[in-house]
Coordinates of C-alpha atoms in Angstrom, one line a residue:
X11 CA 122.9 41.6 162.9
X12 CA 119.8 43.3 162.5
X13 CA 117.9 43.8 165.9
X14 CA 114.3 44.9 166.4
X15 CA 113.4 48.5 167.6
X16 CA 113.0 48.8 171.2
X17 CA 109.1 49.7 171.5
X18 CA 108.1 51.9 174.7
X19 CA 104.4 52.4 173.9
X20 CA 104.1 55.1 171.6
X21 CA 108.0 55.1 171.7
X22 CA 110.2 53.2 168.7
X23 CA 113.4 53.2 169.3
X24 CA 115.5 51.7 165.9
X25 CA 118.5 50.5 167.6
X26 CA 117.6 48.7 171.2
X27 CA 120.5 50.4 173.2
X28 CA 119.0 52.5 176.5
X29 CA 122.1 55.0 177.1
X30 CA 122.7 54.9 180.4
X31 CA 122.3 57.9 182.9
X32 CA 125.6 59.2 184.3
X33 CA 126.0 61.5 186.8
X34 CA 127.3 64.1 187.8
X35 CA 127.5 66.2 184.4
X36 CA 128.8 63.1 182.6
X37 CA 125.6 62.7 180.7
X38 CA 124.3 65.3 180.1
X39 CA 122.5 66.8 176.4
X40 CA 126.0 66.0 174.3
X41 CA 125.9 62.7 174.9
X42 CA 122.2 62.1 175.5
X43 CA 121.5 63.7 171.9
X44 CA 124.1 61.8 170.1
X45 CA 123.0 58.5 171.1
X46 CA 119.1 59.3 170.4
X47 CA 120.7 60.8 166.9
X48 CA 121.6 57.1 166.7
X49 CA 118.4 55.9 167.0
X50 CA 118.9 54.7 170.4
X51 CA 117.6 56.0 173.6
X52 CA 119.2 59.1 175.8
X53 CA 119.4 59.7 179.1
X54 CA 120.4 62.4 181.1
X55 CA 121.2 62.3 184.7
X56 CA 119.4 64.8 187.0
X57 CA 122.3 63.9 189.6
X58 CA 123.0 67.8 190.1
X59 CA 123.2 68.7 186.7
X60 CA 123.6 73.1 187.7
X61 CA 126.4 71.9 189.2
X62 CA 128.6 74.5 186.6
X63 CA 125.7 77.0 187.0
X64 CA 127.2 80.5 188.4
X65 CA 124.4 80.5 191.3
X66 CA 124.8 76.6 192.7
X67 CA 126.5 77.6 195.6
X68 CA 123.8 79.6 196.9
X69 CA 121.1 78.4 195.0
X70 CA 121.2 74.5 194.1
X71 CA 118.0 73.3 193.7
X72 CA 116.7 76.3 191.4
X73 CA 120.1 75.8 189.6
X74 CA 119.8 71.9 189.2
X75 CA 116.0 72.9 187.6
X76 CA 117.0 75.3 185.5
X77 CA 119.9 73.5 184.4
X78 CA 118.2 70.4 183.7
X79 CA 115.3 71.7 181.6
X80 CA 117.9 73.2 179.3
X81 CA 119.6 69.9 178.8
X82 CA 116.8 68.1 177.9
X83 CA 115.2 71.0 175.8
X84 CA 118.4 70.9 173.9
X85 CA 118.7 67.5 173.1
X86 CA 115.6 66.6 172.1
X87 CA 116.4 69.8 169.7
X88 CA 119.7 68.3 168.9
X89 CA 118.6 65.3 168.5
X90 CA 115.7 66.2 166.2
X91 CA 113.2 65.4 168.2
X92 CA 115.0 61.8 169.2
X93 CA 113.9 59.7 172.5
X94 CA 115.2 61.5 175.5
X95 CA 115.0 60.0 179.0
X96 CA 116.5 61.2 182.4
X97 CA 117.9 59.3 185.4
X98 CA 116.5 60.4 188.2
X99 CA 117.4 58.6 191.9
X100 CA 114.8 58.4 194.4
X101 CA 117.7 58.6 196.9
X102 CA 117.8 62.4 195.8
X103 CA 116.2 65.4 197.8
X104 CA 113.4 66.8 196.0
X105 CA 112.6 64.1 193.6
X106 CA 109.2 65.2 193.2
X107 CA 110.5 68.8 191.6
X108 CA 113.0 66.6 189.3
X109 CA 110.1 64.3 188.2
X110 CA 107.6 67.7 187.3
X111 CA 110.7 69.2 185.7
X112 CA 110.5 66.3 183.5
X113 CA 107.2 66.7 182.4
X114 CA 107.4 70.1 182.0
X115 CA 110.6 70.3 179.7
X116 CA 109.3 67.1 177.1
X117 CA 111.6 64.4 178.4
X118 CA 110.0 61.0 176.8
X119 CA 110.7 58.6 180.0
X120 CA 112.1 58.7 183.3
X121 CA 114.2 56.0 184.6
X122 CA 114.2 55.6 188.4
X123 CA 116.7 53.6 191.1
X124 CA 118.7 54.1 193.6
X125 CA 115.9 53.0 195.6
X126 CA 112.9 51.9 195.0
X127 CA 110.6 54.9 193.2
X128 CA 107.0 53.5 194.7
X129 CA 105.5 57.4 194.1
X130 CA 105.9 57.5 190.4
X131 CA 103.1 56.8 188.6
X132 CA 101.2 59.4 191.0
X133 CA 104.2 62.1 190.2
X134 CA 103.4 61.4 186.6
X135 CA 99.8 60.9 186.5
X136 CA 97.7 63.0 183.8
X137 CA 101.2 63.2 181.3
X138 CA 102.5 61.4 178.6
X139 CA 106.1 60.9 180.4
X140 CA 106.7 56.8 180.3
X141 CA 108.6 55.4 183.9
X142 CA 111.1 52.9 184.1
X143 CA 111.8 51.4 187.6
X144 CA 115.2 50.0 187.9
X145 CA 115.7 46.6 189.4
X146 CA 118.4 44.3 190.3
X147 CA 116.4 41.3 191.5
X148 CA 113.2 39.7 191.2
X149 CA 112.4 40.8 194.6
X150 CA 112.7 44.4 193.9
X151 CA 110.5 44.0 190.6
X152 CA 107.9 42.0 192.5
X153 CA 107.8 44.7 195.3
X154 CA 107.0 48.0 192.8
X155 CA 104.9 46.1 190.1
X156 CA 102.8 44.8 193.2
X157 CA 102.6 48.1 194.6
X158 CA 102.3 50.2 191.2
X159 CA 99.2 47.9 190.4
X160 CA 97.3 48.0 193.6
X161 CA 97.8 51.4 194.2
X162 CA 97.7 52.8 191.0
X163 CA 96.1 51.0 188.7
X164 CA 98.7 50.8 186.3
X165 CA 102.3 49.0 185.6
X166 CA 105.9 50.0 184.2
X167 CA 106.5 50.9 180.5
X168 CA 110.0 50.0 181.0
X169 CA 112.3 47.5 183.2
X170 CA 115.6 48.1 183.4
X171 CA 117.7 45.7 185.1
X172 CA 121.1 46.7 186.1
X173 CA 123.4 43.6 187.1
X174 CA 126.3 43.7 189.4
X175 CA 129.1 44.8 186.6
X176 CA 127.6 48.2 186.7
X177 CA 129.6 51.2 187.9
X178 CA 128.2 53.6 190.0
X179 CA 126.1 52.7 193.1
X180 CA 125.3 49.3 192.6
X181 CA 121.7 47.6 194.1
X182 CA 123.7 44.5 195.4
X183 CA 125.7 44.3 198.7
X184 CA 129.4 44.3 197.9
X185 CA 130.0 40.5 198.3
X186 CA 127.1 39.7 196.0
X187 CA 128.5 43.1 193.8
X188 CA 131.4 40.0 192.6
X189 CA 129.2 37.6 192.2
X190 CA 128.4 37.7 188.9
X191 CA 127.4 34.0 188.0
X192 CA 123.2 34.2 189.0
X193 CA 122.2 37.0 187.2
X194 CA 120.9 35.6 183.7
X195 CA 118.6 33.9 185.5
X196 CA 117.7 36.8 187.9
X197 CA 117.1 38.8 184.5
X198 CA 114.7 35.1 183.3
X199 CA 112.7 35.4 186.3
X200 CA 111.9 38.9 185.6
X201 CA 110.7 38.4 182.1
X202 CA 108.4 35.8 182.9
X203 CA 107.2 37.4 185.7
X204 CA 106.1 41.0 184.3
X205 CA 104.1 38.8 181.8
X206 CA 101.3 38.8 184.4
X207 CA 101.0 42.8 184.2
X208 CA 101.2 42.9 180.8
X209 CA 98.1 40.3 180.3
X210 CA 96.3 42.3 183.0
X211 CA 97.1 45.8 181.6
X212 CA 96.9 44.2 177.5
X213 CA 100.4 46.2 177.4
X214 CA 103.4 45.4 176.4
X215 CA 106.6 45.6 179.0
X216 CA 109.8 46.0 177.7
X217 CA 112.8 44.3 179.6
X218 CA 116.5 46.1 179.2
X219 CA 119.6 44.8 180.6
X220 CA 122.4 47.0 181.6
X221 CA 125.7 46.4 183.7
X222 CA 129.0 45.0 181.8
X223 CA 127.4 44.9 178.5
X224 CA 130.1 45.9 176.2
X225 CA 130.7 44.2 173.2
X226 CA 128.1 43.0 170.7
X227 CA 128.3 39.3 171.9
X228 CA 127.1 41.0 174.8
X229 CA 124.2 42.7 173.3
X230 CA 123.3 39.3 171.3
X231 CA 123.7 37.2 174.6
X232 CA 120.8 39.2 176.2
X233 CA 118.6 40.1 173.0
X234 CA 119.1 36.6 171.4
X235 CA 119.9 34.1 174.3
X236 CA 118.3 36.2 177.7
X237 CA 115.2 37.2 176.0
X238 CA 115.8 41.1 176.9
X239 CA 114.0 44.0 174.2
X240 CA 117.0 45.7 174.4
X241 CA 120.3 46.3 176.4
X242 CA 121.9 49.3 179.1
X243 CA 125.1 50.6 177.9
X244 CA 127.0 53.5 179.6
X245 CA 130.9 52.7 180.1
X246 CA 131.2 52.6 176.7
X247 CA 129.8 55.8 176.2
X248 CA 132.2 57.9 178.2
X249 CA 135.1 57.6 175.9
X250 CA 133.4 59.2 173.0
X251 CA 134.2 63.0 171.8
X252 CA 130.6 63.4 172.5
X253 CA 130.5 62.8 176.4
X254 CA 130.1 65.7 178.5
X255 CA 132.9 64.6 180.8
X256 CA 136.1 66.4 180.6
X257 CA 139.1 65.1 178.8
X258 CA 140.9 63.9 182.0
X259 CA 137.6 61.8 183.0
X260 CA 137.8 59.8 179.6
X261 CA 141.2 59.5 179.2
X262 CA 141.1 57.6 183.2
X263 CA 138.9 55.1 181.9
X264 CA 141.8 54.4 179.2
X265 CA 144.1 54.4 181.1
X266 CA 142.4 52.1 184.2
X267 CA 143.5 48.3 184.4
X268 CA 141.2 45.6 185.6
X269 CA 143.3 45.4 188.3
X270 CA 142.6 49.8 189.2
X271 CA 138.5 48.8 189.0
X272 CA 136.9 47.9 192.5
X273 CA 134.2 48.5 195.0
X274 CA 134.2 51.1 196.9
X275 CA 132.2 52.2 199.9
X276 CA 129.9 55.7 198.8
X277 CA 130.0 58.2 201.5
X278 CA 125.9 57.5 201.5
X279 CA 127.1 53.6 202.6
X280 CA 125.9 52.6 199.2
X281 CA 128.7 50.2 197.5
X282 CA 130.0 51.2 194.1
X283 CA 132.6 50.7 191.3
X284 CA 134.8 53.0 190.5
X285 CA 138.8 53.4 189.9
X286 CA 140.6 53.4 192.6
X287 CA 142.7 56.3 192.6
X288 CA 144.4 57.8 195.1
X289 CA 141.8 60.0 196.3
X290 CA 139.9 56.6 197.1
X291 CA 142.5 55.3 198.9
X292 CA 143.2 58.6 200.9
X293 CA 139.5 58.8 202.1
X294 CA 139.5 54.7 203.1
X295 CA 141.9 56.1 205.9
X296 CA 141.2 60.2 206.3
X297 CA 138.1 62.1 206.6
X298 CA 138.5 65.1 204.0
X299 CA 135.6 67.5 206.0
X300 CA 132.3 68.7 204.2
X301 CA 132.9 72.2 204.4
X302 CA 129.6 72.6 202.3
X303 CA 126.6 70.6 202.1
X304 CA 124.5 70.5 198.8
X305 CA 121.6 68.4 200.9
X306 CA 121.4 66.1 197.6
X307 CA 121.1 62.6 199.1
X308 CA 118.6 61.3 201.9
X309 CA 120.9 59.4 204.7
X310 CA 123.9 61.7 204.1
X311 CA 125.5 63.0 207.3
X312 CA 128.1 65.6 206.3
X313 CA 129.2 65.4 209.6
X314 CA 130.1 61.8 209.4
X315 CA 130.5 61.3 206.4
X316 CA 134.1 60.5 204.7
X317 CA 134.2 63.2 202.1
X318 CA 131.1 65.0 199.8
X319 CA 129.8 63.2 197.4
X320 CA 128.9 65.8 194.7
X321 CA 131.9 67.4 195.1
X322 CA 134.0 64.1 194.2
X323 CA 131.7 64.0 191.7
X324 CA 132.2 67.3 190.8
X325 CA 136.1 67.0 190.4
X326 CA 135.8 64.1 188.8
X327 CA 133.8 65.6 185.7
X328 CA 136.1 68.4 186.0
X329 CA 139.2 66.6 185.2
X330 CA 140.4 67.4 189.0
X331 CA 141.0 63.1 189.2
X332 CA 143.1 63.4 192.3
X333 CA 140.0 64.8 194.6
X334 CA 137.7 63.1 192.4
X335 CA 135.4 59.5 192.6
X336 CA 135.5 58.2 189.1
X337 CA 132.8 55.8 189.0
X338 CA 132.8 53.1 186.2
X339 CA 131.6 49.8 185.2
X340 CA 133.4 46.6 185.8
X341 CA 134.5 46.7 182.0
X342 CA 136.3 49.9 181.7
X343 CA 139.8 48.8 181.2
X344 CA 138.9 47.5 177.8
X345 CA 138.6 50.6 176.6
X346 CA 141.9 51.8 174.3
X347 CA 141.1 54.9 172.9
X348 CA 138.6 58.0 172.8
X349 CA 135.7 57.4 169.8
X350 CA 132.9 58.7 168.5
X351 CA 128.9 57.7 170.0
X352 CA 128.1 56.6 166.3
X353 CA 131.2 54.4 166.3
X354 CA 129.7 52.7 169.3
X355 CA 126.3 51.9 168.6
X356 CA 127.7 50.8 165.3
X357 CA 129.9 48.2 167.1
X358 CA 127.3 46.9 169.6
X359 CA 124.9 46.5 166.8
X360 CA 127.4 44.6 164.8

């Protein structure tokens, strides 16, 4: 089926698939370059992307700068010059340097949630950069537009809505986080009400979907049925020899089973989906100590909190899987085998 390019202003993407942003060092330039190679868009996640830099320890935030304008330097090189966004939550500590990092290094967009990113348009005023809030309700969407457009004077260049069969930290409570039966129309609501911003603004607002899309019925339900430009797609990504996640990460999401994939409780008291392992399990009942705290995430006591964060994360791109959080997406199980990015997008465009 042939699709139309996903159009960002000045921004054509050929294929309409936004890669989605996966941290810690699980998307990083490999994957993000092989995507936009595609003709899709990638995204790198500035979730403590130094974290395999040889100063981190003792110095994380110059490391996580450093180490971030390199990867997005080097896939916009590897990429020849494809679209390259980054991830960036607003639940992180120093947001504002992540956001001027950004700017400085050439990234194309910056896609923002974990939160709700109200500062962004005065972060990135006087650039080029196009911002993407991510939303899961119509609430949320009507809350940033409203306050973008007062305050600023301007709208989004991107929505991207993530539904409730994303992995990672999810923007639902973990009761609605199963409840998967109102979101088309959630994602409806939102389409017909950016319309009213992009009349006032004589723009045009692109609408992505992400969170369980995995096939290419899914991609055609949302394009074709929904109304969405274009569609999220990250579990499928991590099983690819171009993923920056160790061997041991990929070959976990093979070897999952529906019955392994659940919520889980993050140590910020943000609900999740990820595999649960053992080291899931362990921590439900044990506190494993924060012997060192990286300060990443606002409302993160490490002295009451269950285990670190980063350093789950850490493990988990490591291949150390029984310390490790493995987030994931509700879909994960159906994955069989370890494939190529190009293989991918070729099979959601299908």
């Amino acid at each position: 089926m042939k699709y139309k390019p996903l159009i960002i202003g000045d921004l054509v993407a050929p294929a309409p698939i936004v890669q989605g942003g996966m941290g810690v060092g699980i998307s990083l330039s490999g994957l993000a370059s092989a995507v936009a190679s595609c003709g899709g868009i990638g995204v790198i996640s500035a979730a403590q992307p130094g974290f395999r830099e040889p100063d981190f320890f003792t110095n994380t935030v110059e490391a996580n700068i450093r180490a971030l304008s390199r990867e997005i330097k080097t896939a916009k090189i590897k990429s020849n010059n494809g679209i390259i966004g980054v991830n960036i939550m607003v639940a992180l500590n120093n947001f504002d340097d992540y956001v001027k990092c950004c700017i400085d290094s050439g990234a194309d967009l910056i896609i923002s949630g974990a939160g709700l990113p109200m500062r962004l348009p005065e972060l990135t005023e006087g650039s080029n950069i196009k911002i993407a809030p991510i939303v899961s309700s119509l609430k949320a969407a009507k809350v940033i537009l409203q306050r973008w457009d007062k305050r600023y004077s301007r709208s989004a260049d991107l929505i991207v809505i993530e539904g409730p069969k994303a992995g990672g930290h999810l923007g639902f409570h973990a009761d609605e986080a199963e409840n998967l039966e109102h979101i088309d129309e959630e994602v409806k609501e939102i389409i017909e009400y950016k319309k009213m911003y992009e009349e006032k603004y004589k723009k045009t607002i692109p609408v992505v979907f992400g969170g369980g899309v995995f096939s290419n019925s899914d991609v055609a339900h949302y394009i074709n049925e929904i109304g969405t430009d274009g569609v999220q797609v990250a579990t499928r990504f991590v099983a690819t020899i171009e993923c920056d996640a160790d061997e041991a990460f990929k070959n976990a999401y093979i070897n999952s089973t529906e019955e392994t994939i659940g919520i889980v409780r993050s140590p910020v008291g943000m609900p999740g989906r990820a595999i649960l392992n053992s080291y899931i399990k362990k921590t439900s009942l044990y506190r494993d100590p924060v012997n060192k705290c990286f300060n990443c995430i606002h409302k993160c006591n490490p002295v009451t909190t269950p285990y670190c964060l980063s350093k789950a994360l850490f493990n988990a791109a490591n291949g150390d899987l029984e310390n490790a959080l493995i987030f994931c997406g509700k879909n994960a199980y159906k994955i069989k085998e370890i494939t190529t990015v190009k293989a991918v997008m070729d099979d959601l465009l299908s």
